[in-house]
PDB file of C-alpha atoms in Angstrom:
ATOM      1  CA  UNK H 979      22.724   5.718   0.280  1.00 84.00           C
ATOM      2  CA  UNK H 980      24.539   5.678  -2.395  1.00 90.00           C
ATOM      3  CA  UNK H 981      24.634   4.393  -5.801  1.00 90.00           C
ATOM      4  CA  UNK H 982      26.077   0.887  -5.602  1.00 93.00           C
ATOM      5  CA  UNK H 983      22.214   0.810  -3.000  1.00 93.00           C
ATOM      6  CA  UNK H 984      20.483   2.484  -5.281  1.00 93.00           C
ATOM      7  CA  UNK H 985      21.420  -0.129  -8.009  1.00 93.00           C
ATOM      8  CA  UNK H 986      20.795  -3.235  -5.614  1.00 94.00           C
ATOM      9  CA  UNK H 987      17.275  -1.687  -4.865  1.00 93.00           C
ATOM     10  CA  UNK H 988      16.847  -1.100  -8.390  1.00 90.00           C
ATOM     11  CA  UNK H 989      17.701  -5.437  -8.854  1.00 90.00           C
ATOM     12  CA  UNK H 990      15.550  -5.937  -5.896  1.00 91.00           C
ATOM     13  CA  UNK H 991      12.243  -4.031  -6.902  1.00 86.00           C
ATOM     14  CA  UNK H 992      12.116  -5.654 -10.141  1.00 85.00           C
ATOM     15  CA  UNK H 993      13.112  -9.469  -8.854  1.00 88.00           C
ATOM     16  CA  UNK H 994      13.054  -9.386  -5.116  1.00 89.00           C
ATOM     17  CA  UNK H 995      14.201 -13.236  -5.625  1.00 91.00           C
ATOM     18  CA  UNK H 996      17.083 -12.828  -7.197  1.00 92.00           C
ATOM     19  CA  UNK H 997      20.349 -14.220  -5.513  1.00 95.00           C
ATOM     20  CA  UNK H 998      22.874 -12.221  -3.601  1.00 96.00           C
ATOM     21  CA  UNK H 999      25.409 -13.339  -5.675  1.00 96.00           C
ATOM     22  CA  UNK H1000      23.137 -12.632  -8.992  1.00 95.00           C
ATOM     23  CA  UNK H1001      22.699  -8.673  -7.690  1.00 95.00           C
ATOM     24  CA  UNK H1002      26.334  -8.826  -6.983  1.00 95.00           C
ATOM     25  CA  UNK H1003      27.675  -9.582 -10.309  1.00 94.00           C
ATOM     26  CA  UNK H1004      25.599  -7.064 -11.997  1.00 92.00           C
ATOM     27  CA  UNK H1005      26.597  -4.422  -9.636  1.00 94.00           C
ATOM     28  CA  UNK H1006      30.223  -5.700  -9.110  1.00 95.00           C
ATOM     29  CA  UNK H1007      30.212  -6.864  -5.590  1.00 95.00           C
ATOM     30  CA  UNK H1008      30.497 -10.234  -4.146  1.00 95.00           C
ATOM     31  CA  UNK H1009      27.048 -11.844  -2.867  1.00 95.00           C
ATOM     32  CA  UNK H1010      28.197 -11.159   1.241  1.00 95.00           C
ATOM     33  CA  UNK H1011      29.255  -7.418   0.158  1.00 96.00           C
ATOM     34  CA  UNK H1012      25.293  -7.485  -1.238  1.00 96.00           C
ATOM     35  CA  UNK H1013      23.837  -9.333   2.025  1.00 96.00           C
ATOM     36  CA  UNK H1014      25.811  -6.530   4.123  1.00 96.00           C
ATOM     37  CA  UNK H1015      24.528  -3.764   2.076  1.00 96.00           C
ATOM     38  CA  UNK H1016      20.587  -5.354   2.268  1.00 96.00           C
ATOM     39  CA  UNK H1017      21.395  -5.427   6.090  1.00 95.00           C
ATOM     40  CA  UNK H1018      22.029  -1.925   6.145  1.00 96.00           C
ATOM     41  CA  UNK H1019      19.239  -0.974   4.206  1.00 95.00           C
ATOM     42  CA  UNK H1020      16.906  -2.843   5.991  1.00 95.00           C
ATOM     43  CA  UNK H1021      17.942  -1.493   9.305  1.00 95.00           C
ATOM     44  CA  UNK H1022      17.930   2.157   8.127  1.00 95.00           C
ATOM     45  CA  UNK H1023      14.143   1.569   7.099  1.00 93.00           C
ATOM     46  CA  UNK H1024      15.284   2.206   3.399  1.00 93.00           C
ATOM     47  CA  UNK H1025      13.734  -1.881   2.994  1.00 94.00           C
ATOM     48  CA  UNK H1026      10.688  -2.284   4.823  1.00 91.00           C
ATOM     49  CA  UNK H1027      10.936  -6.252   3.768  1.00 88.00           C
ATOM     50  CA  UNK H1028      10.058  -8.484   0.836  1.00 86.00           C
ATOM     51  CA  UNK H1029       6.529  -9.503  -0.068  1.00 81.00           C
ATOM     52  CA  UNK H1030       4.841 -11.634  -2.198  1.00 79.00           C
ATOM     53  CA  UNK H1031       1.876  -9.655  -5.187  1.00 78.00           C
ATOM     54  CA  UNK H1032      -0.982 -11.213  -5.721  1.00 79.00           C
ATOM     55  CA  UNK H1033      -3.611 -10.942  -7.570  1.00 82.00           C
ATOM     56  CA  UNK H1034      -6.878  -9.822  -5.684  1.00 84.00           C
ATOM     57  CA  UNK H1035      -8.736 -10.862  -8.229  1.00 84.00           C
ATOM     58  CA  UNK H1036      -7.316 -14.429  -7.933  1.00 86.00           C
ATOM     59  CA  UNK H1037      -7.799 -14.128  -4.384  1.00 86.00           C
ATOM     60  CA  UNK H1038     -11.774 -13.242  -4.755  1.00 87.00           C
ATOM     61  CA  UNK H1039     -11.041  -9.747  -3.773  1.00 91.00           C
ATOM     62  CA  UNK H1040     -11.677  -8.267  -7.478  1.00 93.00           C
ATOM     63  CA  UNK H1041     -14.109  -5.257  -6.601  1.00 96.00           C
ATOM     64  CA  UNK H1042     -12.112  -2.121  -5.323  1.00 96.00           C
ATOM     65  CA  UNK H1043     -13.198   1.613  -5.049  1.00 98.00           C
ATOM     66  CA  UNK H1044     -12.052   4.800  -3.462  1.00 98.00           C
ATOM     67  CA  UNK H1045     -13.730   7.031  -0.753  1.00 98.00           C
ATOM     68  CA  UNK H1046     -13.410   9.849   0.830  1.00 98.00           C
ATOM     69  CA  UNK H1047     -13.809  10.208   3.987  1.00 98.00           C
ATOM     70  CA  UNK H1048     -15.558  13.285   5.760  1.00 98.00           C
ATOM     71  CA  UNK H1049     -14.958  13.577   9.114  1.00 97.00           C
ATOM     72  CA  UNK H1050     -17.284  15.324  12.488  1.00 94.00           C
ATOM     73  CA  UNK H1051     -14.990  18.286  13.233  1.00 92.00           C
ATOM     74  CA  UNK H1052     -11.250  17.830  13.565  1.00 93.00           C
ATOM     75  CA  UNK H1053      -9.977  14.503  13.407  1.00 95.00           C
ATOM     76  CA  UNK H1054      -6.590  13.701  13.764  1.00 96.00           C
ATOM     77  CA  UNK H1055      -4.819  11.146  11.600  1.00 96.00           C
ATOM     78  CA  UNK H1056      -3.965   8.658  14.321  1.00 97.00           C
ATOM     79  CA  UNK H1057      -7.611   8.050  15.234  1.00 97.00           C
ATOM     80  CA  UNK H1058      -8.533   7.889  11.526  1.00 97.00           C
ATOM     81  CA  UNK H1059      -6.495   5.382  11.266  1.00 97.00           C
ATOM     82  CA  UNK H1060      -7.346   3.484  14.758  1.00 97.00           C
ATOM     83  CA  UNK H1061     -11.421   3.809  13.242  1.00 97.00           C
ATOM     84  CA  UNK H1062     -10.354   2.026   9.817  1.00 97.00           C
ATOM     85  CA  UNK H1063      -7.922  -0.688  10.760  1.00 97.00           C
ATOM     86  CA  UNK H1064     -10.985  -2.987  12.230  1.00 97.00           C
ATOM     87  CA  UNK H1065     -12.174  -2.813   8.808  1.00 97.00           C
ATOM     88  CA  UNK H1066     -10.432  -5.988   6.734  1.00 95.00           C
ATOM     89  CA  UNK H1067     -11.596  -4.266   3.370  1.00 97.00           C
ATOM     90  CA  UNK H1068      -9.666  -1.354   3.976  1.00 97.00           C
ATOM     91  CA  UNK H1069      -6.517  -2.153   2.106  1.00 95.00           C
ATOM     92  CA  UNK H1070      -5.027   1.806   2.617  1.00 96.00           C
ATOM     93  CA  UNK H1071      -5.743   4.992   3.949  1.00 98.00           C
ATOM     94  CA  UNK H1072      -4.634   8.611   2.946  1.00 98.00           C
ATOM     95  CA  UNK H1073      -4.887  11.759   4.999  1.00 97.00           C
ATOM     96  CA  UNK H1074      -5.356  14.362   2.273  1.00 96.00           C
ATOM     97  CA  UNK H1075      -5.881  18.180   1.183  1.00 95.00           C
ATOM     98  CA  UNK H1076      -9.023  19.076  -0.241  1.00 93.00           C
ATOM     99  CA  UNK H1077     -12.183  18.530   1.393  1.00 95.00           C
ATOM    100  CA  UNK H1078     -12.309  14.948   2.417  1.00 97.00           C
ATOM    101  CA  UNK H1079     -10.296  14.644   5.683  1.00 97.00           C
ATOM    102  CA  UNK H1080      -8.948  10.961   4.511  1.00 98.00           C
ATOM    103  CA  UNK H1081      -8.976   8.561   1.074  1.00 98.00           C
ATOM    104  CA  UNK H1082      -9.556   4.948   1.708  1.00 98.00           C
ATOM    105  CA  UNK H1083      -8.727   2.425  -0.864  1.00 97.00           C
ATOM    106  CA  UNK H1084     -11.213  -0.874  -0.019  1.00 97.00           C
ATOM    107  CA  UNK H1085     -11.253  -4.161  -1.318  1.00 96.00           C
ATOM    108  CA  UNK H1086     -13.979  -6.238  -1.338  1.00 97.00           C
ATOM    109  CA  UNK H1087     -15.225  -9.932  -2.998  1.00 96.00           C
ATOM    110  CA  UNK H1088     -18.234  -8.155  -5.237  1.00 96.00           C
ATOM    111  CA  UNK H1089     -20.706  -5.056  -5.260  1.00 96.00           C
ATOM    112  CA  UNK H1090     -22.391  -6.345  -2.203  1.00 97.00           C
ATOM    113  CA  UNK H1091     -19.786  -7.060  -0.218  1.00 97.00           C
ATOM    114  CA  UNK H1092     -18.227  -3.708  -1.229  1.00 97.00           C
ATOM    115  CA  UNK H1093     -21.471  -1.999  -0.296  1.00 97.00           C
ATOM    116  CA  UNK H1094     -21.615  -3.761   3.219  1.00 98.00           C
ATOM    117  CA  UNK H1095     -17.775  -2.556   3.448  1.00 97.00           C
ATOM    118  CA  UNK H1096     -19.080   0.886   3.155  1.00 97.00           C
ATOM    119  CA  UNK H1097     -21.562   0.848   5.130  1.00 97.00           C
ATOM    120  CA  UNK H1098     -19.608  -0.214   8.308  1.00 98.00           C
ATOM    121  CA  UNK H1099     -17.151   2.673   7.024  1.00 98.00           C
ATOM    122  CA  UNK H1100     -20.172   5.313   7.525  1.00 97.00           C
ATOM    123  CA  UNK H1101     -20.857   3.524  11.319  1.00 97.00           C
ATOM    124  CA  UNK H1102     -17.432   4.730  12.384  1.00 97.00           C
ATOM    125  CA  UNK H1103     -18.314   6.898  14.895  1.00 95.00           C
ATOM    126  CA  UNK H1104     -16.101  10.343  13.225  1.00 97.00           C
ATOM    127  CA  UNK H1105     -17.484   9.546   9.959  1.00 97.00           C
ATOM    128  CA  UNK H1106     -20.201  12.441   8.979  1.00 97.00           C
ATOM    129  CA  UNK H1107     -20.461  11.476   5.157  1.00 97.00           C
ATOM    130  CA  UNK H1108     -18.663   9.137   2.019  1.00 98.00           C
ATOM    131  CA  UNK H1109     -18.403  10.195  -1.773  1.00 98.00           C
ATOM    132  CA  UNK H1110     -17.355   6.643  -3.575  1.00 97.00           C
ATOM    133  CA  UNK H1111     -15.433   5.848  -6.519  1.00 97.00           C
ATOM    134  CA  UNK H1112     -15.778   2.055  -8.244  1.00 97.00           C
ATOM    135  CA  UNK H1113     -12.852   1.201  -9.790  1.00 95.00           C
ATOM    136  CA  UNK H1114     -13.715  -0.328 -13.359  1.00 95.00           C
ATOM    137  CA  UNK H1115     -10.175  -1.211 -14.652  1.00 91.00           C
ATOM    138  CA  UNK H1116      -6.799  -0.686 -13.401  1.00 87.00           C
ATOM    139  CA  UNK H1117      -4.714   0.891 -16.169  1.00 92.00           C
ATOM    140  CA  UNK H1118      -0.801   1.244 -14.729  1.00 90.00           C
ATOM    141  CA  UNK H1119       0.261   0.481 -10.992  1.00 82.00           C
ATOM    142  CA  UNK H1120       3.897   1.289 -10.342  1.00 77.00           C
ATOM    143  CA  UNK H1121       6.507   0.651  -7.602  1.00 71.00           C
ATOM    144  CA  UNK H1122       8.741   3.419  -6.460  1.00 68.00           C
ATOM    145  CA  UNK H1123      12.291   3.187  -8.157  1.00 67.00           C
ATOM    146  CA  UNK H1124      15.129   4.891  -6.801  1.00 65.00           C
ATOM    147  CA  UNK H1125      17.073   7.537  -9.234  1.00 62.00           C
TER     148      UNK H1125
END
């Protein structure tokens, strides 16, 4: 990657709508030269795709919080993962250091749907235990920019 990529991620991040041929003239390439670099980028897993940002909140999701996750013995990440993906609340997932084996971001409509949420997190059959964090406000969200 280089920086001419760098620069056309740099367009894309911040307006992943804008026109080959808008990226191009800002980076001094012509719009296929762009397309062909996208390609690239996208085939080499540097893209993983385009997607729209809502709102959860406009989408009736507005309640969020944080566990962690303690697990029955050793867990490993894969079946973590397998245990939480049934769970449509579950937004993400972290395996971390510390003492929780994982962090799960979850998403729910209002308090009581966030505490059902959790409670069919503690039925997973690996979970021993849950410490949970509301989130009251969101106060800066950022997405990765290349250098």
């Amino acid at each position: 990657m280089d920086a001419l990529d760098q620069r056309i991620i740099s367009h894309l991040v911040a307006d992943a709508r804008a026109s080959y041929a808008e990226i191009g003239s800002d980076v001094g390439l012509s719009a296929p030269a762009v397309k062909r670099r996208v390609d690239k980028l996208l085939d080499q897993g540097v893209l993983q795709g385009f997607t729209a940002v809502v709102d959860p909140e406009a989408l009736g999701w507005g309640t969020e919080a944080f566990v962690e996750v303690h697990c029955h013995g050793n867990v490993p990440a894969h079946r973590i993962r397998t245990g939480l993906e049934p769970l449509p609340e579950v937004v993400a997932a972290y395996t971390v250091s510390g003492q929780a084996d994982a962090i799960v971001h979850l998403r729910a409509a209002d308090i009581h749907h966030l505490e059902e949420a959790m409670e069919r997190l503690r039925e997973v059959d690996f979970v021993s235990r849950t410490v949970s964090t509301v989130i009251l406000s969101r106060l800066l969200e950022r997405q990765p920019q290349p250098d």
